[in-house]
Each structure stands twice: as C-alpha cells, then as structure tokens.
Short mmCIF file of N, CA and C in Angstrom, two decimals:
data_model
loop_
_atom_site.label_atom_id
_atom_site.label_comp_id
_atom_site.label_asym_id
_atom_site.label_seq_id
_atom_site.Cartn_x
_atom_site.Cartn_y
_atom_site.Cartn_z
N UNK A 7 0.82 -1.20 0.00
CA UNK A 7 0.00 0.00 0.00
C UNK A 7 0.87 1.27 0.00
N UNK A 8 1.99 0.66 0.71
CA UNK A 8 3.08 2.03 0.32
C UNK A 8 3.31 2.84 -0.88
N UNK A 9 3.30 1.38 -1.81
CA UNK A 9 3.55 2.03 -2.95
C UNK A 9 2.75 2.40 -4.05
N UNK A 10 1.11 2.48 -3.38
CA UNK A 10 0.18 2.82 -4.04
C UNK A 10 0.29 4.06 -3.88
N UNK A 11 0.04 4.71 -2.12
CA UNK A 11 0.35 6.06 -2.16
C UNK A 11 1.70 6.95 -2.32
N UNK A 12 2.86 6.48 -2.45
CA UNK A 12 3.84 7.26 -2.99
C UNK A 12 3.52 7.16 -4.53
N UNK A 13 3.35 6.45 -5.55
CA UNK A 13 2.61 6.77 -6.70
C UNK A 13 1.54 7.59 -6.78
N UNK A 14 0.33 7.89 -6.22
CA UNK A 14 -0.30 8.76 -6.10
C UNK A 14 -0.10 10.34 -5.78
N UNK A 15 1.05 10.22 -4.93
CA UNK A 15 1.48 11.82 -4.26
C UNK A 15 2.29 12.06 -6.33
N UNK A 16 3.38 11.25 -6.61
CA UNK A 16 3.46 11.59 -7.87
C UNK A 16 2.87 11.99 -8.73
N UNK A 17 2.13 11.60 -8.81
CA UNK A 17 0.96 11.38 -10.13
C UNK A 17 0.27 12.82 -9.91
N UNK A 18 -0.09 13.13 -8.35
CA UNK A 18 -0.46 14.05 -8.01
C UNK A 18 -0.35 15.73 -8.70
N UNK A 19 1.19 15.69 -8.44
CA UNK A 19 2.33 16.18 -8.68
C UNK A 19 2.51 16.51 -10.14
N UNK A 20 2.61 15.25 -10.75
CA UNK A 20 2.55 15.64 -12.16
C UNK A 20 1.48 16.29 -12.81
N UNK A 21 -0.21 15.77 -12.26
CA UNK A 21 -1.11 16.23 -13.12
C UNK A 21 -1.42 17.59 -13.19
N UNK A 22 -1.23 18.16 -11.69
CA UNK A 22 -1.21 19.66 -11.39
C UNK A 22 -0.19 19.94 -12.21
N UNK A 23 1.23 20.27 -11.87
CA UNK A 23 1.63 21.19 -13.16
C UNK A 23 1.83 21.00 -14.43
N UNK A 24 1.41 19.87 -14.90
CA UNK A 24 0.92 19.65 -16.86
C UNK A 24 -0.38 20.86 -16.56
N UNK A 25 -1.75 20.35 -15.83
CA UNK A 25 -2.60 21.18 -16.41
C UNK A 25 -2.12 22.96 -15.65
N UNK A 26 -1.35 23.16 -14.27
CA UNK A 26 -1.21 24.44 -14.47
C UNK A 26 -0.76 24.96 -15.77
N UNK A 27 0.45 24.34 -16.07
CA UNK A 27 1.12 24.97 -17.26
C UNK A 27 0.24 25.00 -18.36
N UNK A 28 -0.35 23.94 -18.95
CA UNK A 28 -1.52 24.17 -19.95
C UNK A 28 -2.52 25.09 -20.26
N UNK A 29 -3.24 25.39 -18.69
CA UNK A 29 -4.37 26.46 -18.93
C UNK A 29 -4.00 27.57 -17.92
N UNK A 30 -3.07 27.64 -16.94
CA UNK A 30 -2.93 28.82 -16.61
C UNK A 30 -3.53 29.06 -14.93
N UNK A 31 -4.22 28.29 -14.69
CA UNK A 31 -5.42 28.06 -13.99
C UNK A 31 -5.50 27.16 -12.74
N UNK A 32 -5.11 27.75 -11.38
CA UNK A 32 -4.92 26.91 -10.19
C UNK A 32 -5.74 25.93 -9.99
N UNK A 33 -7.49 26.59 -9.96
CA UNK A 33 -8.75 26.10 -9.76
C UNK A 33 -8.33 24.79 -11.04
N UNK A 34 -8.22 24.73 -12.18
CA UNK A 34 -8.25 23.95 -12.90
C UNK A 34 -7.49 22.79 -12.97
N UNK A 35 -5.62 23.31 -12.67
CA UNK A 35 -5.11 22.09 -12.34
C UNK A 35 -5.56 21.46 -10.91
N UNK A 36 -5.79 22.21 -10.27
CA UNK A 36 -6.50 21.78 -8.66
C UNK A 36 -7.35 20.39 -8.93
N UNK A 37 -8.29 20.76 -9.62
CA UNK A 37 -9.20 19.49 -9.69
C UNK A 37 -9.02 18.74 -10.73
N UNK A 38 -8.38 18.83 -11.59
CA UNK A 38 -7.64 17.37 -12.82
C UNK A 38 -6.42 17.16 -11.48
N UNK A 39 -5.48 17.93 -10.80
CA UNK A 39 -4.71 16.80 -10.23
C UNK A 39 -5.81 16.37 -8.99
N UNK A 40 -6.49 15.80 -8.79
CA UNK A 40 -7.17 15.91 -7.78
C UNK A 40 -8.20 14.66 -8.09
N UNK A 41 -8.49 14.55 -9.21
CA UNK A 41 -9.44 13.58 -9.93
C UNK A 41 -8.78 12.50 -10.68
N UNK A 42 -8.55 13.23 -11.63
CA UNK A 42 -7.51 12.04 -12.75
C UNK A 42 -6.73 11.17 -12.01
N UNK A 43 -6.09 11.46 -11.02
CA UNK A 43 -4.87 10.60 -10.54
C UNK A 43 -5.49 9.87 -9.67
N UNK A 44 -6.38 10.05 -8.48
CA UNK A 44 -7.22 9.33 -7.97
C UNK A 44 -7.68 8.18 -8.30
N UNK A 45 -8.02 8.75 -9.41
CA UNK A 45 -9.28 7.50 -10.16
C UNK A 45 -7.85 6.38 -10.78
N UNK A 46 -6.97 7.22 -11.01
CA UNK A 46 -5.80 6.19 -12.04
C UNK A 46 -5.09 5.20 -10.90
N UNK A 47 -4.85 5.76 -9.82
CA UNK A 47 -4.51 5.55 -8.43
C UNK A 47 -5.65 4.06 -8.03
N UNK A 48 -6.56 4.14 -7.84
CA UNK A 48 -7.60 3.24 -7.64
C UNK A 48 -7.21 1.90 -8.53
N UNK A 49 -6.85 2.25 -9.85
CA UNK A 49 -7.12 1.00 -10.99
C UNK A 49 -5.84 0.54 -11.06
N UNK A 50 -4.35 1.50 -11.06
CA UNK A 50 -3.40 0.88 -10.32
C UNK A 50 -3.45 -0.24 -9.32
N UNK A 51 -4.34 -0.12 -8.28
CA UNK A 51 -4.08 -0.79 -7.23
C UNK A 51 -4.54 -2.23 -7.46
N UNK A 52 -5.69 -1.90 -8.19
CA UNK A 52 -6.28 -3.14 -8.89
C UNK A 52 -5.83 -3.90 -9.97
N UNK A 53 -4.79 -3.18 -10.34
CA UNK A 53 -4.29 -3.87 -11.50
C UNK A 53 -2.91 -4.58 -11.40
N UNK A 54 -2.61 -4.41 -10.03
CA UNK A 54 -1.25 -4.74 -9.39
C UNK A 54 -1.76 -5.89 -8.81
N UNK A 55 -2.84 -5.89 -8.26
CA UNK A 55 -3.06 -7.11 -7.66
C UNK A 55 -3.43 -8.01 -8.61
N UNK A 56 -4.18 -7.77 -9.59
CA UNK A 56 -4.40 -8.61 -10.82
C UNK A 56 -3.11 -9.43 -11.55
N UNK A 57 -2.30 -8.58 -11.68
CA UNK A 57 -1.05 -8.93 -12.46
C UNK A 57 -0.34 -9.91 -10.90
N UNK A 58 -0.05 -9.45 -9.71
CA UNK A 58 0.45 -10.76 -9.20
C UNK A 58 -0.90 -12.00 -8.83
N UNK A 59 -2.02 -11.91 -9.13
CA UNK A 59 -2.83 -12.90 -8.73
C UNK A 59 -2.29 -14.47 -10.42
N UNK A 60 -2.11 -13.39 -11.41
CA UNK A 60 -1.51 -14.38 -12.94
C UNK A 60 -0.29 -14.26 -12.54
N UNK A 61 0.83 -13.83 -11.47
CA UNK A 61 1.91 -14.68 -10.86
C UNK A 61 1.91 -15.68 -10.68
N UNK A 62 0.69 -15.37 -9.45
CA UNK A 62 1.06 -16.50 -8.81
C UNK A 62 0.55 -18.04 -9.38
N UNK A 63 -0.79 -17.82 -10.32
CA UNK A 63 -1.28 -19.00 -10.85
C UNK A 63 -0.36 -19.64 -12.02
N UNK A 64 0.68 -18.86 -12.71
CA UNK A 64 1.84 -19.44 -13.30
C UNK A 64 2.34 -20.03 -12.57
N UNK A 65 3.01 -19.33 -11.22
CA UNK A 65 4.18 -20.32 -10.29
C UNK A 65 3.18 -21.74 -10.17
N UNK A 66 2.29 -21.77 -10.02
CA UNK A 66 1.14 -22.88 -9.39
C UNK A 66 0.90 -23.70 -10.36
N UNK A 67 0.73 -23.79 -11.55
CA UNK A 67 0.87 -24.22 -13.53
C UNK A 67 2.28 -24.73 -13.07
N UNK A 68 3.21 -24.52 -12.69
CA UNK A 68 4.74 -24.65 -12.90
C UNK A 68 5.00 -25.84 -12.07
N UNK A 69 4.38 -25.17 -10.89
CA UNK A 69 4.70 -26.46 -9.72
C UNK A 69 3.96 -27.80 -10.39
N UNK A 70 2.73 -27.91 -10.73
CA UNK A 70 2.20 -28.80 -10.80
C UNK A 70 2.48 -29.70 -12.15
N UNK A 71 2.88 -29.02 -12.62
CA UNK A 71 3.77 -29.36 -14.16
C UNK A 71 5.19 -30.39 -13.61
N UNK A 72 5.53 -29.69 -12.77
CA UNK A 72 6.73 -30.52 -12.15
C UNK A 72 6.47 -32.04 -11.96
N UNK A 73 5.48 -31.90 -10.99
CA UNK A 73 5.16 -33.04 -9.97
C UNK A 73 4.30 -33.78 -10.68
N UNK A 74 3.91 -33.62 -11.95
CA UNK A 74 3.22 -34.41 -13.14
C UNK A 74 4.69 -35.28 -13.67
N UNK A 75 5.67 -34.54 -13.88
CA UNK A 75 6.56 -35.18 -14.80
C UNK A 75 7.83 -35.75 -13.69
N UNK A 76 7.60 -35.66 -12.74
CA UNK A 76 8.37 -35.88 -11.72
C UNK A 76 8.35 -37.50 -11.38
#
C-alpha cells in the first residue's frame, strides 16, 4: 500500500503542473490533479493485484507441471 500512495502523491504532482502549465489556472489544475490521478490511483491498485494474482497461478501451472513429470 506504500507504494500505491507514494505513486499517487506523484501522479499528483505531475497532473497539477501539466494542467497548471496548460491552462494557466490553479482552480483547474486543482481538480484534474485531484481527480484524474485518484481514479488512475484506484485502478493501479487493482491492476497490481491482478497482475500478481496471474503470478502466482503461473508459479502454481509450474509447480504442478513438475510433480506431473516428476
């Protein structure tokens, strides 16, 4: 979870000054960094766990592959 929210404070970070610099506009980067990264933040987290859940069912394919030919 650590490294959900140190990605998030980034992301944070980045989205505010792309859109300050873009439109000029505190209120504006305020709420794109504020939203966008959130929401990207969320599906990250879900998508990290997704990707080691097809870890681990490879390592588990692997083992059992073994102990078939074993």
């Amino acid at each position: 979870m650590k490294k959900t929210i140190s990605f998030a404070i980034l992301h944070f970070s980045v989205a505010f000054t792309i859109t300050y610099l873009l439109t000029g506009s505190i209120v504006i980067g305020g709420t794109i960094a504020l939203l966008e990264p959130a929401v990207n933040t969320v599906v990250f987290y879900f998508h990290d766990k997704a990707w080691k859940k097809i870890e681990q069912n490879k390592a588990a394919e692997a083992m059992s592959e073994q102990l078939i030919t074993a």
